[in-house]
Phi, psi and omega in degrees: 000129181281153178276128180282151178264120177294148178223153177285121183265320183216140174244125183240128183223161173247014182239114181301332182291342182261009179277123178233134180285159179117207184252128010275172174301132177246127179247131176260111180229096184287333182280122185296321179294315179297321180296316180297318178297315180297318179300315180296311182296314180293322178300317178291313184296321182266358184051053184242156173273139178258127181235130175266128179277165181298334180277001178095347177286169180232150171232145172255123185245133179297148180273000000 
């Protein structure tokens, strides 16, 4: 059985300057409560790991 390669599925930020079009999907969510809810819901729905970057942004990575 081959080892799967994890990939970034979604990038979530509260900074408009870090939005780049293309792959992965980038979501701009400035409200912290809404962002936390979205991270939890998307993580469960996509069966992804949620990682917070040092700049405060988050990525959802496939397992």
